[in-house]
Coordinates of C-alpha atoms in Angstrom, one line a residue:
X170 CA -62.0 5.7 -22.1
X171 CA -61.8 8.8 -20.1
X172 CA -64.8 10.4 -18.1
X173 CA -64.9 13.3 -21.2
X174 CA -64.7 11.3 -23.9
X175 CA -67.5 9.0 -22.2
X176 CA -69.6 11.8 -21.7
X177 CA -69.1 12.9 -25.4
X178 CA -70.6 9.7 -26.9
X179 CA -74.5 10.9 -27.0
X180 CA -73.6 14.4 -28.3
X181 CA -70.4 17.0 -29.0
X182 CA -67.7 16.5 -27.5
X183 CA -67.0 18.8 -24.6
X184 CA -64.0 21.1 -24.5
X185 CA -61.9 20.2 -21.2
X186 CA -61.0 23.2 -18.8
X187 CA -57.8 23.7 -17.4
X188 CA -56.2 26.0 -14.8
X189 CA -52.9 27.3 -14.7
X190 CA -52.3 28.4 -11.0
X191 CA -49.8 31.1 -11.0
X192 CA -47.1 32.4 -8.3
X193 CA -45.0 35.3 -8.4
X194 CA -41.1 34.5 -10.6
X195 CA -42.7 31.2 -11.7
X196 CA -41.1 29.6 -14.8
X197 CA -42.1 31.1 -17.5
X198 CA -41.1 27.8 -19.7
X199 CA -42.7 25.9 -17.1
X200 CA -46.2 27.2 -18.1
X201 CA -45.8 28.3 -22.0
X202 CA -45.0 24.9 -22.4
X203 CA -48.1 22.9 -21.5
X204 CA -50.3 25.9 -22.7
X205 CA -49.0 25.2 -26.3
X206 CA -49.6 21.9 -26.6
X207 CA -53.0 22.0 -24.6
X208 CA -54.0 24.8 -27.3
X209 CA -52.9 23.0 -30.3
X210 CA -54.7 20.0 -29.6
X211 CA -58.0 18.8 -31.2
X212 CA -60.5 16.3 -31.0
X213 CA -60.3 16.1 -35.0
X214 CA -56.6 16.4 -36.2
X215 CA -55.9 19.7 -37.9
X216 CA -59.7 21.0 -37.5
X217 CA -59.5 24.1 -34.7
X218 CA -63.3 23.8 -34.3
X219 CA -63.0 20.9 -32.0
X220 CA -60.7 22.3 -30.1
X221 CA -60.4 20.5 -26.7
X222 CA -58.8 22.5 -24.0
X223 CA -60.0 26.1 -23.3
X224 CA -57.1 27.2 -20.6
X225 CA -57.4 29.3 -17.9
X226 CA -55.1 31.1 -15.8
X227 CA -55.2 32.4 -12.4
X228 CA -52.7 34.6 -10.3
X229 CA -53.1 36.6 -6.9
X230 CA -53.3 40.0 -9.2
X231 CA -53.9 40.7 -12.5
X232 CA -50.8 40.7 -13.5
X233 CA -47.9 38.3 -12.4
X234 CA -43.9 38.0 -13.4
X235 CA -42.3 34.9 -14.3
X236 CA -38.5 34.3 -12.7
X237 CA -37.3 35.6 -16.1
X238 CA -39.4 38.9 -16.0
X239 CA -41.9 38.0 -18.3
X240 CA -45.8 39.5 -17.0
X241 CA -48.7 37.5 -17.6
X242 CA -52.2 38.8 -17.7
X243 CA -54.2 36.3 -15.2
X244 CA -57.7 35.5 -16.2
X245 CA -58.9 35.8 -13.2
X246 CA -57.9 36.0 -10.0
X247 CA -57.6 33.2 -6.7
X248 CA -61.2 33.9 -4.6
X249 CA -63.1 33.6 -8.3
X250 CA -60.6 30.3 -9.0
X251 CA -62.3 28.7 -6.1
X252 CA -65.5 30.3 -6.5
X253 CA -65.6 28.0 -10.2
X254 CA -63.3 25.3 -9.2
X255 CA -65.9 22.9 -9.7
X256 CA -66.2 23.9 -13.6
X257 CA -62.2 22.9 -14.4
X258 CA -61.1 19.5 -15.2
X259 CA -57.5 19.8 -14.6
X260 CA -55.3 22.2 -12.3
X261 CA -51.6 22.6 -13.3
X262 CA -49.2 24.0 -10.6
X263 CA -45.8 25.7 -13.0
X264 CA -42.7 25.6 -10.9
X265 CA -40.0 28.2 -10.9
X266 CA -37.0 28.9 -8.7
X267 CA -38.8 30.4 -5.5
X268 CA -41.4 27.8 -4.9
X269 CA -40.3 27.5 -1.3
X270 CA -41.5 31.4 -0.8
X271 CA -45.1 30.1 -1.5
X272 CA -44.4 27.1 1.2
X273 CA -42.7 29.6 4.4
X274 CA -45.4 32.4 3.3
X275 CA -48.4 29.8 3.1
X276 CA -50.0 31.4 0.4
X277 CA -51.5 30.6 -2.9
X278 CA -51.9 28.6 -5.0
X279 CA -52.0 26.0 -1.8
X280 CA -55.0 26.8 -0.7
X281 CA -56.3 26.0 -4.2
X282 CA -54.5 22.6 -4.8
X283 CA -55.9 21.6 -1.1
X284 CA -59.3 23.0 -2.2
X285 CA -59.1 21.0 -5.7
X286 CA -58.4 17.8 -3.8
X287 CA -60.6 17.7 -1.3
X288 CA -63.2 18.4 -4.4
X289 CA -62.2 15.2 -5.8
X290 CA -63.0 13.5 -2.3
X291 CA -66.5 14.7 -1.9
X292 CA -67.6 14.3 -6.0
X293 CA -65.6 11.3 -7.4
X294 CA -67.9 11.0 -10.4
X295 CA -66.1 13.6 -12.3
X296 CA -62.4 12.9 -13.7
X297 CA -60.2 15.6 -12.4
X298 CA -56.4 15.9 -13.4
X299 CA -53.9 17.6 -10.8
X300 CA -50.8 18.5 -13.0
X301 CA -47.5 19.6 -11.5
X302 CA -44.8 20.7 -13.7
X303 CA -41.0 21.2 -12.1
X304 CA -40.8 22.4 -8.3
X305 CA -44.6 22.2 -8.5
X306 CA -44.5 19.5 -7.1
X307 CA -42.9 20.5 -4.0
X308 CA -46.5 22.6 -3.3
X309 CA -48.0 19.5 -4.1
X310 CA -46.3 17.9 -1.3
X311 CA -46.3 20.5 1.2
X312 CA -50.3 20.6 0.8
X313 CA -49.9 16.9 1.6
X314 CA -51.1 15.4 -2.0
X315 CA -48.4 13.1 -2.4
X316 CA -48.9 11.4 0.5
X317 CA -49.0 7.5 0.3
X318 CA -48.1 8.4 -3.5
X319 CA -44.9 8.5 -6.1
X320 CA -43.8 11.5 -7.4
X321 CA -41.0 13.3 -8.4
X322 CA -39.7 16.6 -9.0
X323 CA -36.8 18.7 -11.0
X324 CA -33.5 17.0 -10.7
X325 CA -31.7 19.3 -8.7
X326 CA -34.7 19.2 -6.0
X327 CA -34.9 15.4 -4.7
X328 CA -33.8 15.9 -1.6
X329 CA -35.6 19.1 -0.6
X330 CA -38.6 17.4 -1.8
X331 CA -37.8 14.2 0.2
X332 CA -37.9 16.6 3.3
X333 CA -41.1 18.8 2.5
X334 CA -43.0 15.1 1.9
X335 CA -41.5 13.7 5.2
X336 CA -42.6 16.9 6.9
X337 CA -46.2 16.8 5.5
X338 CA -46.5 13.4 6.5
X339 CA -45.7 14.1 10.4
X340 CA -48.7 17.0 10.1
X341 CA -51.3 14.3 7.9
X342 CA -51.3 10.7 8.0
X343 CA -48.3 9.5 8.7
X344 CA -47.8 8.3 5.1
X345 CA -44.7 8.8 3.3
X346 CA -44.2 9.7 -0.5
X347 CA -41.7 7.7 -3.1
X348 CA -39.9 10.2 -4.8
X349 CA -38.9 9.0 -8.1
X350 CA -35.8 10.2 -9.9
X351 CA -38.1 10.0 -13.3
X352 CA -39.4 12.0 -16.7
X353 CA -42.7 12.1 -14.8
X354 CA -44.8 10.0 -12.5
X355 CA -48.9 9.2 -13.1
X356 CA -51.3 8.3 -9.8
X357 CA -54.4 6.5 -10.4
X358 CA -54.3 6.3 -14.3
X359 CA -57.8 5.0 -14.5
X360 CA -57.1 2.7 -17.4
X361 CA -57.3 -0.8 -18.5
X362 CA -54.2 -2.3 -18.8
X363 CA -55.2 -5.8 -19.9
X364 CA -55.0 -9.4 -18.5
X365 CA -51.7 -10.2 -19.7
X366 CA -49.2 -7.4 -18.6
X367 CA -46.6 -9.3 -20.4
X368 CA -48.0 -9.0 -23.5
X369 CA -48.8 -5.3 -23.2
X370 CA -45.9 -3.0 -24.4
X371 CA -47.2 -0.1 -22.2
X372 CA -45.7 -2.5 -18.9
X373 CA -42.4 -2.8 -18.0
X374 CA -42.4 -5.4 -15.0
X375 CA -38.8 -4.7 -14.4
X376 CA -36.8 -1.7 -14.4
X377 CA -33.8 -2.0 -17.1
X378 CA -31.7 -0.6 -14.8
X379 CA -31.9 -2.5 -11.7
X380 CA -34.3 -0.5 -9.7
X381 CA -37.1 -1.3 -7.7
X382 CA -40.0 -2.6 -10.0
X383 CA -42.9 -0.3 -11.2
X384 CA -45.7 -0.3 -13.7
X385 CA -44.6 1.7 -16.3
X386 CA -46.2 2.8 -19.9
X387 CA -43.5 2.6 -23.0
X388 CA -44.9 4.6 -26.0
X389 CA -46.8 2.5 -28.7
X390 CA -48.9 2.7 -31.2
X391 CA -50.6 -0.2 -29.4
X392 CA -52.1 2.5 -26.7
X393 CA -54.4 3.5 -29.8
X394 CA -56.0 -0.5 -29.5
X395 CA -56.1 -1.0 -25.9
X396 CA -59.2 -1.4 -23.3
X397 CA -59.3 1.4 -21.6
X398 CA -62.6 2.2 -19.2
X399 CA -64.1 4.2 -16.8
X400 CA -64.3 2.9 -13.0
X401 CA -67.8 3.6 -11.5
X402 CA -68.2 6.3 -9.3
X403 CA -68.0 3.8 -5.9
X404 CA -65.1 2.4 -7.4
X405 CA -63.1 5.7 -8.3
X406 CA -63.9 6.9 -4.5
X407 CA -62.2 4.3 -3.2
X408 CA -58.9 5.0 -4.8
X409 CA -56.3 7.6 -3.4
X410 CA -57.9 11.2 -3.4
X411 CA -61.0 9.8 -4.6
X412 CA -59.6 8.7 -7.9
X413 CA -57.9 12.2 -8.4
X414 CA -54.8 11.4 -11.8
X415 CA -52.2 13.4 -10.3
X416 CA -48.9 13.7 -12.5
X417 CA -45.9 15.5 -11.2
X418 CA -42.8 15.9 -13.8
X419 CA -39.5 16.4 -13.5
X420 CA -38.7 19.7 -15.5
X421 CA -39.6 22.1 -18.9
X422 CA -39.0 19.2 -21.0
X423 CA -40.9 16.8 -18.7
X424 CA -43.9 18.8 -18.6
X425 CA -43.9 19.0 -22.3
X426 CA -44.0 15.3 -22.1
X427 CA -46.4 14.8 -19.3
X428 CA -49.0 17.3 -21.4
X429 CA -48.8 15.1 -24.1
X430 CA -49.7 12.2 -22.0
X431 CA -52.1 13.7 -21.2
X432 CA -53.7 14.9 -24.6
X433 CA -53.1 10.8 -25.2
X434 CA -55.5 10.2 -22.2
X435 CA -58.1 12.7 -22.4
X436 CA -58.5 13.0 -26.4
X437 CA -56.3 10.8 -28.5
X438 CA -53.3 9.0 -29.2
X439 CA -53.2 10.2 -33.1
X440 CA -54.0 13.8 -31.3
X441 CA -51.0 13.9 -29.1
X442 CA -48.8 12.7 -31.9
X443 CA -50.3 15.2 -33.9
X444 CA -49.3 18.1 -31.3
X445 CA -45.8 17.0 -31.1
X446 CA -45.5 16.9 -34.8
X447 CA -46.6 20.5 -35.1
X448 CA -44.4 21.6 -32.5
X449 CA -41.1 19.9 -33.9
X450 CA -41.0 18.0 -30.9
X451 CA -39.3 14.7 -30.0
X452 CA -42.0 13.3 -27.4
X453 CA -40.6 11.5 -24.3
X454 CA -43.6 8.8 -23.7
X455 CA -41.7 7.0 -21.3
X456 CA -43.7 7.3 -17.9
X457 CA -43.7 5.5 -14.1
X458 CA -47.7 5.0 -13.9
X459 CA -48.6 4.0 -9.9
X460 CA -51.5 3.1 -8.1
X461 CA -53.2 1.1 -10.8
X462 CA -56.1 -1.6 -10.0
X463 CA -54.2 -4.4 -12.3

């Protein structure tokens, strides 16, 4: 059970904040993507009044232009993004083609992913969700998240991102980053997978193709039955980043999937199917999960 449905047990549920961090000629698919399925999802299929994300987007100006020209109004702005960054459950970094502007210029939104990090470190007891979609994760990497972590990245960037994690490893702690040629790639989970991983159809102990083993979730209806459960807050603070789920996906399509993983996570299995229904939408639950206490 996730920390907000946990909370939720003794009274309404809670409607999960998210922030979309914005840089100038991001990908404009690369954010309209998550945003739809985040807003179409409910705690109660097909009832709007329990909606449960409320997203949030935040630029360096008011307004800011995707790679393909399209403006978005921002919300609000960086300074009052870290002002409330306590308040948001889950950040999510859009890529777009000139990502490694952001990285030579040192400029947002990597203060904020540092900032939303270290936040994890010093108050474990809250569930926070660092979501990268595309080149995203190459901030991610260059703001030394990924460290000690798997991740990956859009196709055509595996070796840049190689280098910028190699390079942030010779500034932090010396500890390098797997980068996974994958749909998308989880971090600390937080969820049960069961005593007997051979009998779970969320595990795949070994890679059908040959490559190095990982624990890895196939899509089931089973998810809907399985113990899942919240680590205590001593627990969680002992895990990478102080338990922060950090996802990085490969692409547009990828981060479609990855947001329904994450609806699955945070709300509901039958809600995530739900989403992906109503957008016409063949969901790609296959998934390389790392870092889980089995």
């Amino acid at each position: 059970m996730s920390a907000v449905q946990e909370e939720s047990v003794d009274g309404p549920t809670p409607i999960i904040q998210v922030l979309f961090a914005l840089h100038p000629s991001f990908g404009a698919q690369e954010l309209c993507g998550p945003v739809e399925v985040l807003s179409n999802a409910f705690h109660k299929i097909k009832d709007p009044s329990t909606k449960a994300f409320e997203c949030t987007i935040a630029a360096a100006s008011q307004g800011v232009t995707s790679s393909s020209g399209l403006t978005i109004k921002a919300d609000i702005d960086f300074d009052d993004a870290l002002e409330d960054l306590k308040d948001y459950d889950i950040l999510i970094i859009p890529g777009g083609p000139r990502v490694e502007e952001v990285l030579q210029k040192e400029i947002e939104p990597l203060g904020l992913i540092k900032a939303f990090a270290e936040l994890q470190r010093s108050d474990p007891s809250k569930e926070r969700t660092l979501l990268s979609i595309g080149t995203g994760s190459l901030m991610l990497g260059h703001a030394g998240i990924l460290q000690g972590m798997a991740a990956t990245t859009h196709p055509d960037y595996y070796t840049k991102m190689e280098i910028i994690c190699k390079e942030a490893a010779r500034r932090g702690e010396l500890e390098q980053t797997d980068v996974m040629e994958e749909n998308y790639v989880v971090n600390n989970a937080r969820f049960d997978l069961g005593d007997k991983l051979d009998d779970n159809p969320f595990i795949l102990s070994k890679r059908p193709d040959g490559r190095r083993q990982s624990i890895a979730r196939k899509g089931s209806n089973a998810w809907k039955e399985s113990v899942k459960r919240r680590e205590s807050n001593a627990r969680r603070a002992k895990l990478k980043l102080g338990g922060l789920r950090v996802i990085t996906s490969g692409g547009v399509t990828s981060g479609l999937d990855a947001s329904l993983y994450l609806v699955a996570a945070m709300v509901s299995h039958e809600s995530a199917e739900e989403v992906a229904r109503f957008l016409q939408y063949s969901w790609n639950k296959g998934v390389t999960v790392e870092g889980i206490d089995v």
